XYZ file of C-alpha atoms in Angstrom:
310
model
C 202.239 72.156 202.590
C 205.565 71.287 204.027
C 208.739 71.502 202.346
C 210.807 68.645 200.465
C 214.181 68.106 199.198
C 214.023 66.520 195.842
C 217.598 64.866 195.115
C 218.133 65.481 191.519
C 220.388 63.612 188.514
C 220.498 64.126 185.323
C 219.506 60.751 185.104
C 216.180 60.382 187.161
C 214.464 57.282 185.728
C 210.355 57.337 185.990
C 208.108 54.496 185.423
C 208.348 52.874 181.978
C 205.065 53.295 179.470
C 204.219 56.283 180.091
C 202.692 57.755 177.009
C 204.630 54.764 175.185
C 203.710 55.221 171.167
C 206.157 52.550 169.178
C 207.169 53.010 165.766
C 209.102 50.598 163.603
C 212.316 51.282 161.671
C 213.712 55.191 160.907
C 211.958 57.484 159.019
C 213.773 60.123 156.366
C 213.705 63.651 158.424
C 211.918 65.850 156.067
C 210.379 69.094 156.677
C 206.635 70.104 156.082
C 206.144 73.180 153.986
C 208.889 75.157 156.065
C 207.192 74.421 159.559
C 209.380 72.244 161.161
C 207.750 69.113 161.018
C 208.880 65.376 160.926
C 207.064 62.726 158.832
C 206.169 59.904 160.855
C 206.703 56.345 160.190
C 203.171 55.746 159.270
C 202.522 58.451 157.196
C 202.524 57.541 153.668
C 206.006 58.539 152.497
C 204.983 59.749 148.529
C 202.809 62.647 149.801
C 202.728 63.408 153.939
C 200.353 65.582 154.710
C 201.191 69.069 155.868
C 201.103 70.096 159.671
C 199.604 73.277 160.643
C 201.294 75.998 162.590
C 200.828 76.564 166.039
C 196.778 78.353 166.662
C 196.937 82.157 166.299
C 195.844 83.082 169.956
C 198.568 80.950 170.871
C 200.968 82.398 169.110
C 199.240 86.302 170.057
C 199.172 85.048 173.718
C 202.686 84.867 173.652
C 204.127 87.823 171.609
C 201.501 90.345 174.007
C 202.952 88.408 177.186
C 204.603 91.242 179.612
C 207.683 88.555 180.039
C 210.543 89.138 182.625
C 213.754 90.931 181.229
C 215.996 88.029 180.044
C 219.083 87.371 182.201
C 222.620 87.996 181.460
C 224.423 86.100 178.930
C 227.614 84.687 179.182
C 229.720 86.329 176.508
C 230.186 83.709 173.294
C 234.574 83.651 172.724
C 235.326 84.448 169.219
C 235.227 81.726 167.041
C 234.261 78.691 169.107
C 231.037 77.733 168.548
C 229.100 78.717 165.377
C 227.219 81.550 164.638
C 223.666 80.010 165.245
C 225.472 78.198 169.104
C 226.218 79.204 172.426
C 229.222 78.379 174.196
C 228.683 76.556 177.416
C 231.348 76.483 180.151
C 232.508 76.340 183.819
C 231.655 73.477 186.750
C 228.561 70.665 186.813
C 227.523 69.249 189.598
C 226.604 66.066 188.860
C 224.048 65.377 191.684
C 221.727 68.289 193.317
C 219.473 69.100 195.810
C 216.313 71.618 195.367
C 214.138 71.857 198.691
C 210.427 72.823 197.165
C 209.127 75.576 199.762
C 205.730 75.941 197.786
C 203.902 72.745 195.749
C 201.354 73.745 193.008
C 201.184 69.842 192.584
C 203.389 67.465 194.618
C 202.162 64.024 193.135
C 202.506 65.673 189.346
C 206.489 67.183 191.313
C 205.485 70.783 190.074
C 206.767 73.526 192.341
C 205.969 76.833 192.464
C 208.854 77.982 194.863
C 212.452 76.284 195.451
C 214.679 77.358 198.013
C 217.691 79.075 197.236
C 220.102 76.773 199.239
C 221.323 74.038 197.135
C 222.568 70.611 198.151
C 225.405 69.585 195.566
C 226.708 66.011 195.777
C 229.636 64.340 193.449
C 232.428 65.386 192.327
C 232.201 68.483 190.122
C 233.190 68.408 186.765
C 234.404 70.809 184.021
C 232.616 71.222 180.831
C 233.367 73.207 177.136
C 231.383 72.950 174.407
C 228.252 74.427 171.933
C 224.648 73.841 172.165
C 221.769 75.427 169.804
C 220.921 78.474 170.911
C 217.520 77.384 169.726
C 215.495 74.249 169.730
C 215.945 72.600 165.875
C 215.286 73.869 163.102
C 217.420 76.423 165.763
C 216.014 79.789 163.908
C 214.657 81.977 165.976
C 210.892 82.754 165.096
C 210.216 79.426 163.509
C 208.097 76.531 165.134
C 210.803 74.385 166.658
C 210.567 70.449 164.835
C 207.790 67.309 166.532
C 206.990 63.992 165.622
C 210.543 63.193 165.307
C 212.415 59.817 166.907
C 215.462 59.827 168.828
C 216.957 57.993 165.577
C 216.273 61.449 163.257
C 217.509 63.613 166.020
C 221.048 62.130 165.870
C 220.929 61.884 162.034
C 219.845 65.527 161.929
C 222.113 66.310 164.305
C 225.515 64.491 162.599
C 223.777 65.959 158.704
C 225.076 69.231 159.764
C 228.433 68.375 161.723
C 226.789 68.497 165.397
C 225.428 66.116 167.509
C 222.812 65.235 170.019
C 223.432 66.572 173.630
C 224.625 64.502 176.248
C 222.095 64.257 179.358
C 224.459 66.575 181.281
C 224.961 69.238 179.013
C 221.870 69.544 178.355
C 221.242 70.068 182.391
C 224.069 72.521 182.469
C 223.001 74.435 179.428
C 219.481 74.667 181.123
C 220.467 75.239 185.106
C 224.119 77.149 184.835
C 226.809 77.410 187.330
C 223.930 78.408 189.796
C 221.985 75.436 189.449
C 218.944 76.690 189.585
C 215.669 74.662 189.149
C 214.184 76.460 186.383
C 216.581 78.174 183.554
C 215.251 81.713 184.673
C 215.569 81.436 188.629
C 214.056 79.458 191.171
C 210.668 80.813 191.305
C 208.239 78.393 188.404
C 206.525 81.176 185.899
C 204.783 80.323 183.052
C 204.793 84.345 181.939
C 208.728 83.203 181.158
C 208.371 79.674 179.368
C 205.413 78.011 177.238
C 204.721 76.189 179.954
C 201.713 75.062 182.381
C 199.470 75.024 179.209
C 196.157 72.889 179.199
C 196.084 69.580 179.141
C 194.418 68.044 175.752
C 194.094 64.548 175.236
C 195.341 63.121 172.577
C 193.030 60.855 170.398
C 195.949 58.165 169.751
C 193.881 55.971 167.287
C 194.487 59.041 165.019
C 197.967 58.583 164.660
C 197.914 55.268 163.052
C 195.383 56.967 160.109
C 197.581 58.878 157.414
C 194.424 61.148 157.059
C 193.710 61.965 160.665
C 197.343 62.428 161.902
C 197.866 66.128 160.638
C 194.412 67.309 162.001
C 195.021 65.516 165.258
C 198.752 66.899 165.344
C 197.120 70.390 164.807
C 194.470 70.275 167.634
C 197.291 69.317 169.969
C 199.885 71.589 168.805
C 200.650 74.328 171.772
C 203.762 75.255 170.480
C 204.754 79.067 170.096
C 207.710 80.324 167.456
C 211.346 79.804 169.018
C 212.443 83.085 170.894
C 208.532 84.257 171.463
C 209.297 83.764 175.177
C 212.080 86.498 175.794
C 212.145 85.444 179.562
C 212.742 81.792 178.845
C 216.590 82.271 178.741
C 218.900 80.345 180.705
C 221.952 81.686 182.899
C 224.358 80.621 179.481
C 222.227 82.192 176.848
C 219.927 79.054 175.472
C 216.708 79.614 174.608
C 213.510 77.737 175.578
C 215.048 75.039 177.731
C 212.462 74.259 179.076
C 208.651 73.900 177.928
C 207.863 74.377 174.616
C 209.007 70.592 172.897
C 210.519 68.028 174.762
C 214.268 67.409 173.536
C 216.036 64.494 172.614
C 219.718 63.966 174.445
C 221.833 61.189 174.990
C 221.387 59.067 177.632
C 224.860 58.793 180.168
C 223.988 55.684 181.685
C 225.739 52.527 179.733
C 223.296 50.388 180.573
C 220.874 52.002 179.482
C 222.744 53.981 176.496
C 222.859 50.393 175.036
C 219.309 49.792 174.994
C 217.564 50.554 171.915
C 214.235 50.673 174.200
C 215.396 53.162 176.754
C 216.195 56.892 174.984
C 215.938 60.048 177.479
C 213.941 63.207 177.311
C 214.464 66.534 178.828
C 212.743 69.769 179.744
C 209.376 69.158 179.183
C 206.696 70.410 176.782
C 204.012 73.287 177.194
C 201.702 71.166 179.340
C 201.440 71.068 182.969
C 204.621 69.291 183.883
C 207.502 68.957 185.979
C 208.902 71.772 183.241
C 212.435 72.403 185.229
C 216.168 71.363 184.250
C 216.987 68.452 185.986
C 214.249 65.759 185.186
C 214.444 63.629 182.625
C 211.671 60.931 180.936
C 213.170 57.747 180.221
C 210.932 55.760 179.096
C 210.073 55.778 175.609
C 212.124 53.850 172.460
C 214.354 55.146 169.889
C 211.745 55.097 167.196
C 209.220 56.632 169.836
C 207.032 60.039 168.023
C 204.597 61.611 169.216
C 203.060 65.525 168.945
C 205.349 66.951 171.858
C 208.804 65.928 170.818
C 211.625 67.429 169.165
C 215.321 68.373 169.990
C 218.594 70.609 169.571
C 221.866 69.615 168.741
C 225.469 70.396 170.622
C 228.914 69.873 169.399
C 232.303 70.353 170.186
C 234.228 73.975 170.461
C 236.597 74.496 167.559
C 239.710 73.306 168.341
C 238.879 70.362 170.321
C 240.432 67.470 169.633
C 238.100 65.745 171.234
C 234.375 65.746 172.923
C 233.902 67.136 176.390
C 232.837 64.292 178.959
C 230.838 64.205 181.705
């Protein structure tokens, strides 16, 4: 299979409709019996239904999985970021280059093997600030949150002094100064991340029945506790950048920033996806849920007086 050099933004923009679910208005975040969960918008609001946890054997897969040692954290500076936050910083490239030496699937753009020279285009940029260390509820060994809207993220987000992350910081968090293609090196392996799971299709009449949603939520549900995967640890000390949930971020572009119907979504879920740091899924609303979605929150280091830009 011959080689190809995949120019990379943060801002990649793929075909609009893909799995495109609308739901009206913003629902009230609210948790399900300590799981995590989001009530949807359709989902009667006096009693939703609880959502199970993740399947045992998924959950056993992943604690007995021999995973990779995790890679070396940048030490956290005293007092800038919370306790439950990682402190990001150094210099973004705004536009890169990975050359895939090995496909697994070209037309789906998964790679099994990158090469290790990077093209880096733009001018670089320096960036400061705190990310979750974890995807939200951000506690490691709890199912991280799904079936919530771009709309709950932020309010979630700004309900305990954070907010969402920017496209760019979230790529940063995820890639580090090296810019590597996957958060743990340049070599895909889904022994690191819950990633490259099988594909099940989702019944979507079911999520416009109050009664089926929770079962149908359930069958789908591939998620593992965050933390399970101790190689899934990027160059900065985030966990579970990609796979896992897909995660909410602000979109960069003020175009499309301004559109209510455009929000952005990065790193992928557990399926058998792109899965890496730079792609990003553009194409669902603000009030878009579905079974696969959910988010972590960044926020300023203490003492700034104001938030890091791209």
């Amino acid at each position: 299979m011959s080689a190809a050099v995949v120019p990379q933004r943060a801002a990649e923009r793929p075909s609009r409709g893909t799995r495109r679910l609308v739901a009206l208005g913003a629902a009230t975040l609210c948790a399900f019996g300590g799981l995590g969960l989001v009530a949807p918008r359709w989902v009667a609001p006096e009693r939703p239904a609880q959502l199970a946890h993740a399947p045992r054997d998924v959950i056993a897969r992943a604690a007995g999985r021999a995973t990779p040692p995790a890679p070396a954290v940048a030490p956290l500076e005293s007092g800038t970021c919370g306790p439950d936050m990682q402190l990001v910083a150094g210099t973004y490239c705004p536009y890169v280059g990975h050359r895939c030496l090995e496909w697994i699937q070209e037309n789906r753009d998964r790679c099994r093997r990158y090469d290790e020279k990077i093209l880096c285009e733009g001018q670089k940029v320096q960036k400061r600030f705190c990310i979750d260390r974890y995807e939200y509820p951000n506690q490691a060994g709890a199912l991280p949150a799904v079936m919530t809207s771009w709309v709950e993220a932020e309010q979630a987000c700004k309900a305990e002094g954070k907010r969402l992350c920017t496209e760019s910081e979230w790529t940063f968090a995820c890639e580090g100064e090296a810019k590597l293609p996957y958060p743990y090196g340049f070599e895909r392996n889904a022994e690191a991340c819950n990633i490259d799971r099988h594909y099940r299709d989702p019944n979507f009449s079911a999520f416009s029945h109050d009664r089926l949603i929770s079962d149908e939520v359930s069958r789908l549900d591939q998620r593992v506790p965050s933390g399970a995967m101790s190689g899934c640890v990027s160059p900065f000390g985030v966990h579970d950048m990609t796979g896992n949930v897909d995660e909410w971020v602000v979109n960069e572009d003020p175009k499309l920033d301004k559109d209510e119907d455009v929000s952005s979504l990065k790193g992928g879920y557990w399926g058998p996806i792109r899965a890496r740091c730079r792609p990003v899924t553009n194409s669902h609303n603000r009030w878009f849920r579905f079974y696969q979605v959910g988010f972590r929150c960044c926020a300023d280091p203490k003492g700034s007086t104001q938030p890091v830009l791209p």
